[in-house]
Amino acid sequence: MGRAGLAWAAALLLAALAAQAAAAGDFDPYRVLGVGRSCSQADIKKAYKRLAREWHPDKNKDPGAEDKFIQISKAYEILSNEEKRANFDRYGDAGESQGYSQHQHRQFHHFHEGFYFDESFFHFPFNSERRDTSDEKYLLHFSHYVNEIVPDSFKKPYLIKITSDWCFSCIHIEPVWKEVAQELEALGVGIGVVHAGYERRLAHHLGAHSTPSLLGLINGKITFFHNAVVRENLWQFVENLLPGNLVEKVLSNKNYIRFLSNWKKENKPHVLLFDHMPVVPLLYKLTAFAYRDYLSFGYVYVGLRGTEELSSQYNINVYTPTMMIFKENIDKPADVVQAREMKKQLIDDFLSQNKFLVVARLTNQKLFQELCPVKKSHRQRKHCVVLLTGEGDKFAEAYEAFLTFAVANTKDTLKFVHIYNDRQPEFADTLLMDDEKYRGKSAVVILERRNTAGKVAYKTLEEAWQGSKEDNFILLDLLDQLRTDPGLLSSETVLADLNDELAPMFLIRWLYSTLDYISDCWDSMFHSNWREMMPLLSLLFSALFILFGTVIVQAFSDSSDARDCPPSEKEETATKTEKNDTSFSKESNSRIPKKGFVEVTELTGINYTSNLVRLRPGHMNVVLILSNSTKTALLQKFALEVYTFTGSSSLHFSFLSLDKHREWLEYLLEFAQDAAPIPNQYDKHFLERDYTGYVLALNGHKKYFCLFKPHKSGDEGGTLGSCEDYDSSLHTEGRGKSSGSPRSRSVKNKLHKLSFWMERLLEGSLQRFYIPSWPALD
């Protein structure tokens, strides 16, 4: 190398060094965190938490919040490490170059022999200050991932990249990643990027222990990508994430009729895509996954022999992709769209307008809420016209007439639905009031939902619906009156939640969950992902250790018991007598918690605010309803049933006097749908209704409660939060009964199987009744 070249190289290095020193001098971690150089680690940590909470991108919408947050994290990383902090105090450097003046020999080795520099001399901030801006819009944070991305993965799959600073392999995959991310995002795949340096918690949560890592997320389940990072492999990986039965291939005239005829069984419109591609396009599979709860999808490859008749029947242009939606009429499509390029936005707009049948059947509460939304204002009233009918040929004529009426009266403010009385008996009985004139016949009800707790206003046609011209005129006249007179819906009631008719049985759900778990374990073992397998292996070895330990202990105990003499008859009789005479405290001695007793306090106006209204998040107050005459017996039984749950610090136990606070309880029960007394149906025994033995689990923070109703005599199953009517035969108890009398035993039996209800409460499987605010306890 000539002298001129050598001088030029030296000048370049000195300029770079000056730039680096200036950059290092611009960044002062003490100034970023706002602490002094003599501050302690506790002060540094406190300042970091305060600033991180203030500038976290999920909470602070300032455009520069993300850069500020990165600076705060970087400053804390330097100052929380004593070695890096000492290096910065000494050299003004975080430790990357370790002080140029001190380690100059590491950067320049034998400068007179040639030009050499160490890699750490220039700090290349990969994926941080100079990271590709295309990744910035995909960056994920922990709260954003948990609260938004995971729920959204039930509508579309996500492809997520884990990257970090100084990740040279990340640079190699960047061109492929950028190309594939743009292509898949246009099809509807979610894209995410996690920076492991700044989102360590999220990277650990995802199980990514190295960078770069690629993973897929669908239905809340994570799957790692283990192949070479090329476009074809990534596309195939995303396609493999999707379930295999999303789209049915329609091959001929025969199976297209079978496919379209399933609308009644599945209660969904059916979609057919005609295209010249031999395989189902990924865009169509992603669409089928997003709308799988509303629509069924089929695919017709127009180049296949046997589909010519099908194409000609619907006048299909085989050179242009065509999408058709079929509803109740399989001979004629309800809607059609054709386009040379089927874009995601075009398909979404088309399908979102055709998600429901003309007269959909109400099969679950979610469908009812979507088809019959709660009114938001007087201008946005939505009315549902409900046909309450039965299954079979006997009711076919009435249904066909109702369908014809619905087709001729399509308006935005009206929704036509039907329901099978036998499958939703509570819904039908509440609206028809068990009137004999509707028994075995169809009926039509016009209703409007008033709130999310199940309250509706409705009017039932006075005569059963037979589908005659007279019935059509009567219904049409009522709907015309309803436009100008909303008060036409004069009756009000509270509807229980609909049963989910299409939900799989418990055994099938359990089998699917087991297969998924086995698949996950096999995948982890096959790819030697031992970090994720450690908890499972630890559990397995623990179970084997306990099993063999129990066998060995049992063997020794059996041999020692064989040498013991059997007890005499007197001792045996004394033992039985002692067991029969034990009090409540001895009775539960085998299940003693840490405290050794059950704390049950009375809920009064003094402690009402602290014990309920301002109850901490995650805490619940389990309240027993009792009267003066049943106080002793019910408290004893209540304490016995909840005894094993008193170890939980989040549960509090109280009792409420029915004699003092009946009005408060009645107000609360109005939100319990099935148990709410209808205002215009009070009977003469209203003030004598017996609520003793009812148990309410009150969540003060989230404003909801779960309800346990007393066990009825002869009802082996108990109520366990189910939705039966009040037992009108139960009224106020006789007074002056002793706790040991048969009357006292029947009072105690009200809380039979309360412990099973408590288990379901802790599992979170009980129905919740939400209220707008807690009423005052007068």
JSON list of N, CA and C in Angstrom, two decimals, residues 688-754:
[
{"chain": "A", "resi": 688, "resn": "GLU", "atom": "N", "xyz": [-93.09, -12.98, 50.60]},
{"chain": "A", "resi": 688, "resn": "GLU", "atom": "CA", "xyz": [-92.78, -14.17, 51.38]},
{"chain": "A", "resi": 688, "resn": "GLU", "atom": "C", "xyz": [-91.84, -15.11, 50.66]},
{"chain": "A", "resi": 689, "resn": "ARG", "atom": "N", "xyz": [-91.35, -14.70, 49.48]},
{"chain": "A", "resi": 689, "resn": "ARG", "atom": "CA", "xyz": [-90.45, -15.57, 48.73]},
{"chain": "A", "resi": 689, "resn": "ARG", "atom": "C", "xyz": [-89.23, -15.89, 49.58]},
{"chain": "A", "resi": 690, "resn": "ASP", "atom": "N", "xyz": [-88.86, -17.15, 49.56]},
{"chain": "A", "resi": 690, "resn": "ASP", "atom": "CA", "xyz": [-87.78, -17.61, 50.43]},
{"chain": "A", "resi": 690, "resn": "ASP", "atom": "C", "xyz": [-86.46, -17.62, 49.64]},
{"chain": "A", "resi": 691, "resn": "TYR", "atom": "N", "xyz": [-85.57, -16.70, 49.98]},
{"chain": "A", "resi": 691, "resn": "TYR", "atom": "CA", "xyz": [-84.26, -16.64, 49.35]},
{"chain": "A", "resi": 691, "resn": "TYR", "atom": "C", "xyz": [-83.16, -17.19, 50.27]},
{"chain": "A", "resi": 692, "resn": "THR", "atom": "N", "xyz": [-83.55, -17.72, 51.42]},
{"chain": "A", "resi": 692, "resn": "THR", "atom": "CA", "xyz": [-82.53, -18.25, 52.32]},
{"chain": "A", "resi": 692, "resn": "THR", "atom": "C", "xyz": [-81.85, -19.45, 51.67]},
{"chain": "A", "resi": 693, "resn": "GLY", "atom": "N", "xyz": [-80.56, -19.50, 51.82]},
{"chain": "A", "resi": 693, "resn": "GLY", "atom": "CA", "xyz": [-79.78, -20.56, 51.20]},
{"chain": "A", "resi": 693, "resn": "GLY", "atom": "C", "xyz": [-79.20, -20.18, 49.86]},
{"chain": "A", "resi": 694, "resn": "TYR", "atom": "N", "xyz": [-79.63, -19.03, 49.32]},
{"chain": "A", "resi": 694, "resn": "TYR", "atom": "CA", "xyz": [-79.00, -18.55, 48.09]},
{"chain": "A", "resi": 694, "resn": "TYR", "atom": "C", "xyz": [-77.59, -18.05, 48.42]},
{"chain": "A", "resi": 695, "resn": "VAL", "atom": "N", "xyz": [-76.67, -18.28, 47.51]},
{"chain": "A", "resi": 695, "resn": "VAL", "atom": "CA", "xyz": [-75.29, -17.84, 47.69]},
{"chain": "A", "resi": 695, "resn": "VAL", "atom": "C", "xyz": [-74.88, -17.04, 46.46]},
{"chain": "A", "resi": 696, "resn": "LEU", "atom": "N", "xyz": [-74.32, -15.84, 46.70]},
{"chain": "A", "resi": 696, "resn": "LEU", "atom": "CA", "xyz": [-73.88, -14.98, 45.60]},
{"chain": "A", "resi": 696, "resn": "LEU", "atom": "C", "xyz": [-72.37, -14.77, 45.72]},
{"chain": "A", "resi": 697, "resn": "ALA", "atom": "N", "xyz": [-71.66, -15.01, 44.63]},
{"chain": "A", "resi": 697, "resn": "ALA", "atom": "CA", "xyz": [-70.23, -14.70, 44.56]},
{"chain": "A", "resi": 697, "resn": "ALA", "atom": "C", "xyz": [-70.10, -13.36, 43.86]},
{"chain": "A", "resi": 698, "resn": "LEU", "atom": "N", "xyz": [-69.73, -12.32, 44.60]},
{"chain": "A", "resi": 698, "resn": "LEU", "atom": "CA", "xyz": [-69.76, -10.95, 44.10]},
{"chain": "A", "resi": 698, "resn": "LEU", "atom": "C", "xyz": [-68.35, -10.48, 43.74]},
{"chain": "A", "resi": 699, "resn": "ASN", "atom": "N", "xyz": [-68.15, -10.08, 42.50]},
{"chain": "A", "resi": 699, "resn": "ASN", "atom": "CA", "xyz": [-66.89, -9.49, 42.07]},
{"chain": "A", "resi": 699, "resn": "ASN", "atom": "C", "xyz": [-67.09, -7.98, 42.02]},
{"chain": "A", "resi": 700, "resn": "GLY", "atom": "N", "xyz": [-66.62, -7.29, 43.06]},
{"chain": "A", "resi": 700, "resn": "GLY", "atom": "CA", "xyz": [-66.86, -5.86, 43.18]},
{"chain": "A", "resi": 700, "resn": "GLY", "atom": "C", "xyz": [-66.18, -5.04, 42.11]},
{"chain": "A", "resi": 701, "resn": "HIS", "atom": "N", "xyz": [-64.98, -5.46, 41.69]},
{"chain": "A", "resi": 701, "resn": "HIS", "atom": "CA", "xyz": [-64.22, -4.66, 40.73]},
{"chain": "A", "resi": 701, "resn": "HIS", "atom": "C", "xyz": [-64.83, -4.72, 39.34]},
{"chain": "A", "resi": 702, "resn": "LYS", "atom": "N", "xyz": [-65.18, -5.94, 38.88]},
{"chain": "A", "resi": 702, "resn": "LYS", "atom": "CA", "xyz": [-65.71, -6.10, 37.52]},
{"chain": "A", "resi": 702, "resn": "LYS", "atom": "C", "xyz": [-67.24, -6.01, 37.46]},
{"chain": "A", "resi": 703, "resn": "LYS", "atom": "N", "xyz": [-67.88, -5.85, 38.62]},
{"chain": "A", "resi": 703, "resn": "LYS", "atom": "CA", "xyz": [-69.33, -5.65, 38.70]},
{"chain": "A", "resi": 703, "resn": "LYS", "atom": "C", "xyz": [-70.12, -6.80, 38.09]},
{"chain": "A", "resi": 704, "resn": "TYR", "atom": "N", "xyz": [-69.88, -8.00, 38.56]},
{"chain": "A", "resi": 704, "resn": "TYR", "atom": "CA", "xyz": [-70.71, -9.13, 38.18]},
{"chain": "A", "resi": 704, "resn": "TYR", "atom": "C", "xyz": [-70.83, -10.08, 39.37]},
{"chain": "A", "resi": 705, "resn": "PHE", "atom": "N", "xyz": [-71.81, -10.98, 39.29]},
{"chain": "A", "resi": 705, "resn": "PHE", "atom": "CA", "xyz": [-71.96, -11.98, 40.34]},
{"chain": "A", "resi": 705, "resn": "PHE", "atom": "C", "xyz": [-72.39, -13.31, 39.74]},
{"chain": "A", "resi": 706, "resn": "CYS", "atom": "N", "xyz": [-72.09, -14.38, 40.47]},
{"chain": "A", "resi": 706, "resn": "CYS", "atom": "CA", "xyz": [-72.54, -15.72, 40.12]},
{"chain": "A", "resi": 706, "resn": "CYS", "atom": "C", "xyz": [-73.53, -16.17, 41.18]},
{"chain": "A", "resi": 707, "resn": "LEU", "atom": "N", "xyz": [-74.50, -16.98, 40.78]},
{"chain": "A", "resi": 707, "resn": "LEU", "atom": "CA", "xyz": [-75.61, -17.31, 41.67]},
{"chain": "A", "resi": 707, "resn": "LEU", "atom": "C", "xyz": [-75.70, -18.80, 41.92]},
{"chain": "A", "resi": 708, "resn": "PHE", "atom": "N", "xyz": [-75.82, -19.17, 43.22]},
{"chain": "A", "resi": 708, "resn": "PHE", "atom": "CA", "xyz": [-76.12, -20.54, 43.62]},
{"chain": "A", "resi": 708, "resn": "PHE", "atom": "C", "xyz": [-77.51, -20.54, 44.22]},
{"chain": "A", "resi": 709, "resn": "LYS", "atom": "N", "xyz": [-78.39, -21.41, 43.69]},
{"chain": "A", "resi": 709, "resn": "LYS", "atom": "CA", "xyz": [-79.74, -21.51, 44.24]},
{"chain": "A", "resi": 709, "resn": "LYS", "atom": "C", "xyz": [-79.86, -22.78, 45.07]},
{"chain": "A", "resi": 710, "resn": "PRO", "atom": "N", "xyz": [-80.67, -22.75, 46.10]},
{"chain": "A", "resi": 710, "resn": "PRO", "atom": "CA", "xyz": [-80.71, -23.88, 47.06]},
{"chain": "A", "resi": 710, "resn": "PRO", "atom": "C", "xyz": [-81.05, -25.20, 46.39]},
{"chain": "A", "resi": 711, "resn": "HIS", "atom": "N", "xyz": [-80.48, -26.23, 46.96]},
{"chain": "A", "resi": 711, "resn": "HIS", "atom": "CA", "xyz": [-80.78, -27.59, 46.52]},
{"chain": "A", "resi": 711, "resn": "HIS", "atom": "C", "xyz": [-82.21, -27.93, 46.87]},
{"chain": "A", "resi": 712, "resn": "LYS", "atom": "N", "xyz": [-82.96, -28.42, 45.89]},
{"chain": "A", "resi": 712, "resn": "LYS", "atom": "CA", "xyz": [-84.36, -28.79, 46.13]},
{"chain": "A", "resi": 712, "resn": "LYS", "atom": "C", "xyz": [-84.47, -30.22, 46.61]},
{"chain": "A", "resi": 713, "resn": "SER", "atom": "N", "xyz": [-85.44, -30.48, 47.40]},
{"chain": "A", "resi": 713, "resn": "SER", "atom": "CA", "xyz": [-85.64, -31.84, 47.92]},
{"chain": "A", "resi": 713, "resn": "SER", "atom": "C", "xyz": [-85.92, -32.79, 46.77]},
{"chain": "A", "resi": 714, "resn": "GLY", "atom": "N", "xyz": [-85.15, -33.87, 46.73]},
{"chain": "A", "resi": 714, "resn": "GLY", "atom": "CA", "xyz": [-85.32, -34.88, 45.69]},
{"chain": "A", "resi": 714, "resn": "GLY", "atom": "C", "xyz": [-84.58, -34.57, 44.42]},
{"chain": "A", "resi": 715, "resn": "ASP", "atom": "N", "xyz": [-83.86, -33.44, 44.35]},
{"chain": "A", "resi": 715, "resn": "ASP", "atom": "CA", "xyz": [-83.08, -33.07, 43.16]},
{"chain": "A", "resi": 715, "resn": "ASP", "atom": "C", "xyz": [-81.65, -33.43, 43.40]},
{"chain": "A", "resi": 716, "resn": "GLU", "atom": "N", "xyz": [-81.22, -34.55, 42.86]},
{"chain": "A", "resi": 716, "resn": "GLU", "atom": "CA", "xyz": [-79.88, -35.05, 43.13]},
{"chain": "A", "resi": 716, "resn": "GLU", "atom": "C", "xyz": [-78.82, -34.18, 42.52]},
{"chain": "A", "resi": 717, "resn": "GLY", "atom": "N", "xyz": [-79.16, -33.54, 41.41]},
{"chain": "A", "resi": 717, "resn": "GLY", "atom": "CA", "xyz": [-78.15, -32.78, 40.71]},
{"chain": "A", "resi": 717, "resn": "GLY", "atom": "C", "xyz": [-77.87, -31.43, 41.30]},
{"chain": "A", "resi": 718, "resn": "GLY", "atom": "N", "xyz": [-78.77, -30.92, 42.18]},
{"chain": "A", "resi": 718, "resn": "GLY", "atom": "CA", "xyz": [-78.57, -29.58, 42.69]},
{"chain": "A", "resi": 718, "resn": "GLY", "atom": "C", "xyz": [-78.80, -28.56, 41.60]},
{"chain": "A", "resi": 719, "resn": "THR", "atom": "N", "xyz": [-78.52, -27.34, 41.91]},
{"chain": "A", "resi": 719, "resn": "THR", "atom": "CA", "xyz": [-78.72, -26.28, 40.93]},
{"chain": "A", "resi": 719, "resn": "THR", "atom": "C", "xyz": [-77.42, -25.79, 40.36]},
{"chain": "A", "resi": 720, "resn": "LEU", "atom": "N", "xyz": [-76.43, -25.63, 41.18]},
{"chain": "A", "resi": 720, "resn": "LEU", "atom": "CA", "xyz": [-75.08, -25.29, 40.73]},
{"chain": "A", "resi": 720, "resn": "LEU", "atom": "C", "xyz": [-75.06, -24.18, 39.69]},
{"chain": "A", "resi": 721, "resn": "GLY", "atom": "N", "xyz": [-75.77, -23.14, 39.94]},
{"chain": "A", "resi": 721, "resn": "GLY", "atom": "CA", "xyz": [-75.71, -22.00, 39.04]},
{"chain": "A", "resi": 721, "resn": "GLY", "atom": "C", "xyz": [-76.55, -22.18, 37.79]},
{"chain": "A", "resi": 722, "resn": "SER", "atom": "N", "xyz": [-77.45, -23.16, 37.77]},
{"chain": "A", "resi": 722, "resn": "SER", "atom": "CA", "xyz": [-78.29, -23.35, 36.59]},
{"chain": "A", "resi": 722, "resn": "SER", "atom": "C", "xyz": [-79.41, -22.34, 36.61]},
{"chain": "A", "resi": 723, "resn": "CYS", "atom": "N", "xyz": [-80.26, -22.38, 35.57]},
{"chain": "A", "resi": 723, "resn": "CYS", "atom": "CA", "xyz": [-81.26, -21.34, 35.40]},
{"chain": "A", "resi": 723, "resn": "CYS", "atom": "C", "xyz": [-82.66, -21.92, 35.50]},
{"chain": "A", "resi": 724, "resn": "GLU", "atom": "N", "xyz": [-83.11, -22.30, 36.70]},
{"chain": "A", "resi": 724, "resn": "GLU", "atom": "CA", "xyz": [-84.49, -22.74, 36.88]},
{"chain": "A", "resi": 724, "resn": "GLU", "atom": "C", "xyz": [-85.32, -21.62, 37.46]},
{"chain": "A", "resi": 725, "resn": "ASP", "atom": "N", "xyz": [-86.64, -21.77, 37.41]},
{"chain": "A", "resi": 725, "resn": "ASP", "atom": "CA", "xyz": [-87.53, -20.78, 38.01]},
{"chain": "A", "resi": 725, "resn": "ASP", "atom": "C", "xyz": [-87.47, -20.90, 39.52]},
{"chain": "A", "resi": 726, "resn": "TYR", "atom": "N", "xyz": [-87.98, -19.86, 40.18]},
{"chain": "A", "resi": 726, "resn": "TYR", "atom": "CA", "xyz": [-88.03, -19.91, 41.62]},
{"chain": "A", "resi": 726, "resn": "TYR", "atom": "C", "xyz": [-88.97, -21.02, 42.07]},
{"chain": "A", "resi": 727, "resn": "ASP", "atom": "N", "xyz": [-88.63, -21.63, 43.16]},
{"chain": "A", "resi": 727, "resn": "ASP", "atom": "CA", "xyz": [-89.49, -22.66, 43.73]},
{"chain": "A", "resi": 727, "resn": "ASP", "atom": "C", "xyz": [-90.55, -21.97, 44.57]},
{"chain": "A", "resi": 728, "resn": "SER", "atom": "N", "xyz": [-91.72, -21.80, 44.01]},
{"chain": "A", "resi": 728, "resn": "SER", "atom": "CA", "xyz": [-92.76, -21.04, 44.69]},
{"chain": "A", "resi": 728, "resn": "SER", "atom": "C", "xyz": [-93.30, -21.77, 45.91]},
{"chain": "A", "resi": 729, "resn": "SER", "atom": "N", "xyz": [-93.03, -23.05, 46.02]},
{"chain": "A", "resi": 729, "resn": "SER", "atom": "CA", "xyz": [-93.52, -23.79, 47.17]},
{"chain": "A", "resi": 729, "resn": "SER", "atom": "C", "xyz": [-92.72, -23.50, 48.42]},
{"chain": "A", "resi": 730, "resn": "LEU", "atom": "N", "xyz": [-91.54, -22.87, 48.27]},
{"chain": "A", "resi": 730, "resn": "LEU", "atom": "CA", "xyz": [-90.71, -22.56, 49.43]},
{"chain": "A", "resi": 730, "resn": "LEU", "atom": "C", "xyz": [-91.05, -21.15, 49.91]},
{"chain": "A", "resi": 731, "resn": "HIS", "atom": "N", "xyz": [-91.53, -21.01, 51.12]},
{"chain": "A", "resi": 731, "resn": "HIS", "atom": "CA", "xyz": [-91.81, -19.70, 51.70]},
{"chain": "A", "resi": 731, "resn": "HIS", "atom": "C", "xyz": [-91.06, -19.60, 53.01]},
{"chain": "A", "resi": 732, "resn": "THR", "atom": "N", "xyz": [-91.39, -18.60, 53.77]},
{"chain": "A", "resi": 732, "resn": "THR", "atom": "CA", "xyz": [-90.65, -18.39, 54.99]},
{"chain": "A", "resi": 732, "resn": "THR", "atom": "C", "xyz": [-90.78, -19.59, 55.91]},
{"chain": "A", "resi": 733, "resn": "GLU", "atom": "N", "xyz": [-89.70, -19.82, 56.68]},
{"chain": "A", "resi": 733, "resn": "GLU", "atom": "CA", "xyz": [-89.62, -21.02, 57.51]},
{"chain": "A", "resi": 733, "resn": "GLU", "atom": "C", "xyz": [-90.41, -20.81, 58.79]},
{"chain": "A", "resi": 734, "resn": "GLY", "atom": "N", "xyz": [-90.71, -21.90, 59.41]},
{"chain": "A", "resi": 734, "resn": "GLY", "atom": "CA", "xyz": [-91.29, -21.85, 60.74]},
{"chain": "A", "resi": 734, "resn": "GLY", "atom": "C", "xyz": [-90.26, -21.38, 61.74]},
{"chain": "A", "resi": 735, "resn": "ARG", "atom": "N", "xyz": [-90.66, -20.66, 62.74]},
{"chain": "A", "resi": 735, "resn": "ARG", "atom": "CA", "xyz": [-89.73, -20.10, 63.70]},
{"chain": "A", "resi": 735, "resn": "ARG", "atom": "C", "xyz": [-89.73, -20.92, 64.97]},
{"chain": "A", "resi": 736, "resn": "GLY", "atom": "N", "xyz": [-88.62, -20.81, 65.67]},
{"chain": "A", "resi": 736, "resn": "GLY", "atom": "CA", "xyz": [-88.51, -21.49, 66.95]},
{"chain": "A", "resi": 736, "resn": "GLY", "atom": "C", "xyz": [-88.11, -22.94, 66.85]},
{"chain": "A", "resi": 737, "resn": "LYS", "atom": "N", "xyz": [-87.69, -23.40, 65.66]},
{"chain": "A", "resi": 737, "resn": "LYS", "atom": "CA", "xyz": [-87.27, -24.79, 65.51]},
{"chain": "A", "resi": 737, "resn": "LYS", "atom": "C", "xyz": [-85.86, -24.94, 66.05]},
{"chain": "A", "resi": 738, "resn": "SER", "atom": "N", "xyz": [-85.58, -26.04, 66.67]},
{"chain": "A", "resi": 738, "resn": "SER", "atom": "CA", "xyz": [-84.23, -26.30, 67.15]},
{"chain": "A", "resi": 738, "resn": "SER", "atom": "C", "xyz": [-83.36, -26.75, 66.00]},
{"chain": "A", "resi": 739, "resn": "SER", "atom": "N", "xyz": [-82.04, -26.55, 66.16]},
{"chain": "A", "resi": 739, "resn": "SER", "atom": "CA", "xyz": [-81.12, -26.86, 65.08]},
{"chain": "A", "resi": 739, "resn": "SER", "atom": "C", "xyz": [-81.06, -28.34, 64.80]},
{"chain": "A", "resi": 740, "resn": "GLY", "atom": "N", "xyz": [-81.45, -29.14, 65.70]},
{"chain": "A", "resi": 740, "resn": "GLY", "atom": "CA", "xyz": [-81.38, -30.58, 65.47]},
{"chain": "A", "resi": 740, "resn": "GLY", "atom": "C", "xyz": [-82.67, -31.18, 64.97]},
{"chain": "A", "resi": 741, "resn": "SER", "atom": "N", "xyz": [-83.71, -30.38, 64.78]},
{"chain": "A", "resi": 741, "resn": "SER", "atom": "CA", "xyz": [-85.01, -30.87, 64.33]},
{"chain": "A", "resi": 741, "resn": "SER", "atom": "C", "xyz": [-84.98, -31.20, 62.86]},
{"chain": "A", "resi": 742, "resn": "PRO", "atom": "N", "xyz": [-86.00, -31.97, 62.35]},
{"chain": "A", "resi": 742, "resn": "PRO", "atom": "CA", "xyz": [-86.06, -32.25, 60.91]},
{"chain": "A", "resi": 742, "resn": "PRO", "atom": "C", "xyz": [-86.13, -30.98, 60.08]},
{"chain": "A", "resi": 743, "resn": "ARG", "atom": "N", "xyz": [-86.79, -29.92, 60.62]},
{"chain": "A", "resi": 743, "resn": "ARG", "atom": "CA", "xyz": [-86.86, -28.65, 59.87]},
{"chain": "A", "resi": 743, "resn": "ARG", "atom": "C", "xyz": [-85.46, -28.05, 59.70]},
{"chain": "A", "resi": 744, "resn": "SER", "atom": "N", "xyz": [-84.64, -28.18, 60.76]},
{"chain": "A", "resi": 744, "resn": "SER", "atom": "CA", "xyz": [-83.28, -27.66, 60.68]},
{"chain": "A", "resi": 744, "resn": "SER", "atom": "C", "xyz": [-82.46, -28.44, 59.67]},
{"chain": "A", "resi": 745, "resn": "ARG", "atom": "N", "xyz": [-82.69, -29.76, 59.62]},
{"chain": "A", "resi": 745, "resn": "ARG", "atom": "CA", "xyz": [-81.95, -30.57, 58.64]},
{"chain": "A", "resi": 745, "resn": "ARG", "atom": "C", "xyz": [-82.34, -30.20, 57.23]},
{"chain": "A", "resi": 746, "resn": "SER", "atom": "N", "xyz": [-83.64, -29.88, 57.00]},
{"chain": "A", "resi": 746, "resn": "SER", "atom": "CA", "xyz": [-84.06, -29.50, 55.64]},
{"chain": "A", "resi": 746, "resn": "SER", "atom": "C", "xyz": [-83.46, -28.15, 55.26]},
{"chain": "A", "resi": 747, "resn": "VAL", "atom": "N", "xyz": [-83.28, -27.26, 56.25]},
{"chain": "A", "resi": 747, "resn": "VAL", "atom": "CA", "xyz": [-82.64, -25.98, 55.98]},
{"chain": "A", "resi": 747, "resn": "VAL", "atom": "C", "xyz": [-81.19, -26.20, 55.57]},
{"chain": "A", "resi": 748, "resn": "LYS", "atom": "N", "xyz": [-80.50, -27.08, 56.29]},
{"chain": "A", "resi": 748, "resn": "LYS", "atom": "CA", "xyz": [-79.11, -27.37, 55.95]},
{"chain": "A", "resi": 748, "resn": "LYS", "atom": "C", "xyz": [-78.98, -27.99, 54.56]},
{"chain": "A", "resi": 749, "resn": "ASN", "atom": "N", "xyz": [-79.99, -28.78, 54.17]},
{"chain": "A", "resi": 749, "resn": "ASN", "atom": "CA", "xyz": [-79.94, -29.44, 52.87]},
{"chain": "A", "resi": 749, "resn": "ASN", "atom": "C", "xyz": [-79.99, -28.45, 51.71]},
{"chain": "A", "resi": 750, "resn": "LYS", "atom": "N", "xyz": [-80.39, -27.20, 52.01]},
{"chain": "A", "resi": 750, "resn": "LYS", "atom": "CA", "xyz": [-80.41, -26.20, 50.94]},
{"chain": "A", "resi": 750, "resn": "LYS", "atom": "C", "xyz": [-79.02, -25.97, 50.35]},
{"chain": "A", "resi": 751, "resn": "LEU", "atom": "N", "xyz": [-78.00, -26.13, 51.17]},
{"chain": "A", "resi": 751, "resn": "LEU", "atom": "CA", "xyz": [-76.63, -25.89, 50.71]},
{"chain": "A", "resi": 751, "resn": "LEU", "atom": "C", "xyz": [-75.94, -27.17, 50.28]},
{"chain": "A", "resi": 752, "resn": "HIS", "atom": "N", "xyz": [-76.73, -28.19, 49.97]},
{"chain": "A", "resi": 752, "resn": "HIS", "atom": "CA", "xyz": [-76.16, -29.45, 49.51]},
{"chain": "A", "resi": 752, "resn": "HIS", "atom": "C", "xyz": [-75.40, -29.22, 48.20]},
{"chain": "A", "resi": 753, "resn": "LYS", "atom": "N", "xyz": [-74.20, -29.72, 48.12]},
{"chain": "A", "resi": 753, "resn": "LYS", "atom": "CA", "xyz": [-73.33, -29.61, 46.93]},
{"chain": "A", "resi": 753, "resn": "LYS", "atom": "C", "xyz": [-72.91, -28.17, 46.63]},
{"chain": "A", "resi": 754, "resn": "LEU", "atom": "N", "xyz": [-72.89, -27.32, 47.64]},
{"chain": "A", "resi": 754, "resn": "LEU", "atom": "CA", "xyz": [-72.34, -25.98, 47.45]},
{"chain": "A", "resi": 754, "resn": "LEU", "atom": "C", "xyz": [-70.85, -26.06, 47.13]}
]
